């Protein structure tokens, strides 16, 4: 008898090692999962989601790491709300998120600014162990026709 296994096609949940390699894998998984859901690797949604996951995963492994514990990536495709929800959970709840001054000579401290610019909504949810940082992105662009993209990734061809 051939039994088909049903797998939800609108959610990805993956635990990853709290290492730089785990953070890179989170970004890779995000790009490929969104591509599988029909949002091309070179599309704006996929590009933004990958950057957000890269930042949140880097924060989880840098600031939220507890030795021997993983972090978790969750992607939720909420078609009814026209939203992609990204959640990155770590196991360290004693270090709240904070904005750093981000001076020009600093090597870090601008990650949450990137999150604030790219996400339509974001926040932090406390858990029994650790915290979850979540962001939401619209699945379809919410621009008026003729409005240029605020930060194009590549020049628009002339002609």
Short mmCIF file of C-alpha atoms in Angstrom, two decimals:
data_model
loop_
_atom_site.label_atom_id
_atom_site.label_comp_id
_atom_site.label_asym_id
_atom_site.label_seq_id
_atom_site.Cartn_x
_atom_site.Cartn_y
_atom_site.Cartn_z
CA UNK A 1 0.00 0.00 0.00
CA UNK A 2 1.33 3.39 -0.97
CA UNK A 3 0.67 5.98 1.73
CA UNK A 4 1.49 9.55 0.97
CA UNK A 5 3.13 11.47 3.78
CA UNK A 6 1.65 14.90 4.20
CA UNK A 7 4.12 17.63 4.98
CA UNK A 8 2.98 21.20 5.66
CA UNK A 9 3.99 23.35 2.73
CA UNK A 10 3.72 26.63 4.58
CA UNK A 11 6.10 26.11 7.49
CA UNK A 12 9.75 25.27 8.00
CA UNK A 13 11.14 24.63 11.48
CA UNK A 14 14.80 23.74 11.88
CA UNK A 15 17.15 23.59 14.85
CA UNK A 16 20.71 24.59 14.02
CA UNK A 17 23.98 24.60 15.90
CA UNK A 18 24.73 27.92 17.57
CA UNK A 19 27.83 28.45 15.42
CA UNK A 20 28.76 30.61 12.45
CA UNK A 21 28.17 27.56 10.26
CA UNK A 22 24.65 27.18 11.70
CA UNK A 23 23.92 30.85 10.97
CA UNK A 24 25.09 30.45 7.35
CA UNK A 25 22.95 27.35 6.99
CA UNK A 26 19.90 29.25 8.29
CA UNK A 27 20.31 31.81 5.50
CA UNK A 28 20.83 29.07 2.90
CA UNK A 29 17.72 27.17 4.07
CA UNK A 30 15.66 30.35 3.97
CA UNK A 31 16.61 31.13 0.38
CA UNK A 32 15.92 27.60 -0.81
CA UNK A 33 12.64 27.23 1.09
CA UNK A 34 11.29 30.50 -0.26
CA UNK A 35 12.35 29.46 -3.76
CA UNK A 36 10.45 26.18 -3.27
CA UNK A 37 7.41 28.22 -2.18
CA UNK A 38 7.59 30.18 -5.44
CA UNK A 39 9.56 33.25 -4.33
CA UNK A 40 12.61 33.27 -6.58
CA UNK A 41 16.13 33.41 -5.16
CA UNK A 42 16.78 36.70 -6.96
CA UNK A 43 13.46 38.25 -5.91
CA UNK A 44 13.09 41.07 -3.40
CA UNK A 45 11.21 38.99 -0.82
CA UNK A 46 13.79 36.20 -0.86
CA UNK A 47 16.67 38.68 -0.76
CA UNK A 48 15.19 40.58 2.20
CA UNK A 49 14.31 37.39 4.07
CA UNK A 50 17.82 36.01 3.65
CA UNK A 51 19.36 39.21 5.00
CA UNK A 52 17.00 39.27 7.96
CA UNK A 53 17.69 35.62 8.79
CA UNK A 54 21.43 36.22 8.44
CA UNK A 55 21.25 39.08 10.94
CA UNK A 56 18.96 37.33 13.42
CA UNK A 57 20.91 34.06 13.25
CA UNK A 58 24.22 35.92 13.69
CA UNK A 59 22.77 37.64 16.76
CA UNK A 60 21.51 34.30 18.11
CA UNK A 61 24.92 32.65 17.82
CA UNK A 62 26.88 35.71 18.97
CA UNK A 63 24.75 37.14 21.77
CA UNK A 64 22.18 34.42 22.52
CA UNK A 65 24.42 31.38 22.56
CA UNK A 66 24.44 28.98 25.47
CA UNK A 67 27.13 26.29 25.06
CA UNK A 68 25.62 22.99 24.00
CA UNK A 69 22.27 24.46 22.94
CA UNK A 70 20.98 25.10 19.44
CA UNK A 71 18.99 27.98 18.03
CA UNK A 72 15.78 27.52 16.04
CA UNK A 73 14.68 28.96 12.71
CA UNK A 74 10.99 29.03 11.85
CA UNK A 75 9.53 30.30 8.58
CA UNK A 76 5.76 30.66 8.28
CA UNK A 77 4.07 31.45 4.99
CA UNK A 78 0.80 33.13 5.99
CA UNK A 79 -0.94 33.48 2.65
CA UNK A 80 -4.24 34.68 4.14
CA UNK A 81 -2.39 37.61 5.76
CA UNK A 82 -0.09 38.06 2.72
CA UNK A 83 2.85 37.71 5.12
CA UNK A 84 6.07 35.81 5.63
CA UNK A 85 6.87 35.48 9.33
CA UNK A 86 10.44 34.66 10.35
CA UNK A 87 11.26 33.60 13.89
CA UNK A 88 14.71 32.95 15.33
CA UNK A 89 14.80 31.60 18.88
CA UNK A 90 17.81 31.33 21.14
CA UNK A 91 18.18 29.92 24.64
CA UNK A 92 19.53 32.98 26.39
CA UNK A 93 16.83 35.13 27.93
CA UNK A 94 19.05 37.19 30.23
CA UNK A 95 20.37 39.40 27.41
CA UNK A 96 17.63 41.61 25.95
CA UNK A 97 17.98 43.13 22.50
CA UNK A 98 19.38 46.63 22.40
CA UNK A 99 20.33 49.23 19.84
CA UNK A 100 23.97 50.25 19.92
CA UNK A 101 25.12 53.74 18.93
CA UNK A 102 26.72 52.37 15.73
CA UNK A 103 29.56 54.84 15.32
CA UNK A 104 31.20 54.97 11.91
CA UNK A 105 34.36 53.22 13.12
CA UNK A 106 32.45 50.38 14.83
CA UNK A 107 32.43 46.96 13.19
CA UNK A 108 29.00 46.04 14.53
CA UNK A 109 25.94 47.47 16.17
CA UNK A 110 23.79 48.17 13.12
CA UNK A 111 21.97 44.84 12.82
CA UNK A 112 18.68 45.89 14.38
CA UNK A 113 18.64 48.98 12.19
CA UNK A 114 18.70 46.63 9.19
CA UNK A 115 15.84 44.65 10.73
CA UNK A 116 13.84 47.83 11.29
CA UNK A 117 14.37 48.98 7.69
CA UNK A 118 13.58 45.67 5.95
CA UNK A 119 10.73 44.30 8.10
CA UNK A 120 7.17 45.60 8.03
CA UNK A 121 6.82 44.52 11.70
CA UNK A 122 9.17 42.97 14.22
CA UNK A 123 9.41 42.22 17.90
CA UNK A 124 10.66 39.98 20.68
CA UNK A 125 8.73 37.29 22.51
CA UNK A 126 9.98 35.91 25.79
CA UNK A 127 9.97 32.14 26.24
CA UNK A 128 10.35 29.83 29.22
CA UNK A 129 13.96 29.40 28.11
CA UNK A 130 15.36 32.21 25.98
CA UNK A 131 13.62 34.51 23.55
CA UNK A 132 12.26 34.61 20.00
CA UNK A 133 12.94 37.53 17.69
CA UNK A 134 10.32 37.65 14.94
CA UNK A 135 9.93 39.72 11.80
CA UNK A 136 7.21 39.95 9.19
CA UNK A 137 7.52 40.75 5.50
CA UNK A 138 4.68 41.29 3.02
CA UNK A 139 4.54 38.58 0.34
CA UNK A 140 3.60 41.13 -2.30
CA UNK A 141 5.17 44.58 -2.61
CA UNK A 142 3.13 47.35 -1.03
CA UNK A 143 4.15 50.17 -3.31
CA UNK A 144 2.08 52.49 -5.38
CA UNK A 145 2.60 51.97 -9.11
CA UNK A 146 5.49 54.03 -10.41
CA UNK A 147 7.16 54.36 -7.00
CA UNK A 148 10.86 53.48 -7.24
CA UNK A 149 12.32 50.91 -4.87
CA UNK A 150 13.95 52.68 -1.92
CA UNK A 151 17.24 50.84 -2.23
CA UNK A 152 17.72 49.00 -5.53
CA UNK A 153 20.23 46.14 -5.45
CA UNK A 154 21.28 46.55 -9.04
CA UNK A 155 21.03 49.37 -11.55
CA UNK A 156 17.94 49.46 -13.70
CA UNK A 157 18.81 48.90 -17.37
CA UNK A 158 18.38 51.99 -19.50
CA UNK A 159 16.06 52.01 -22.44
#
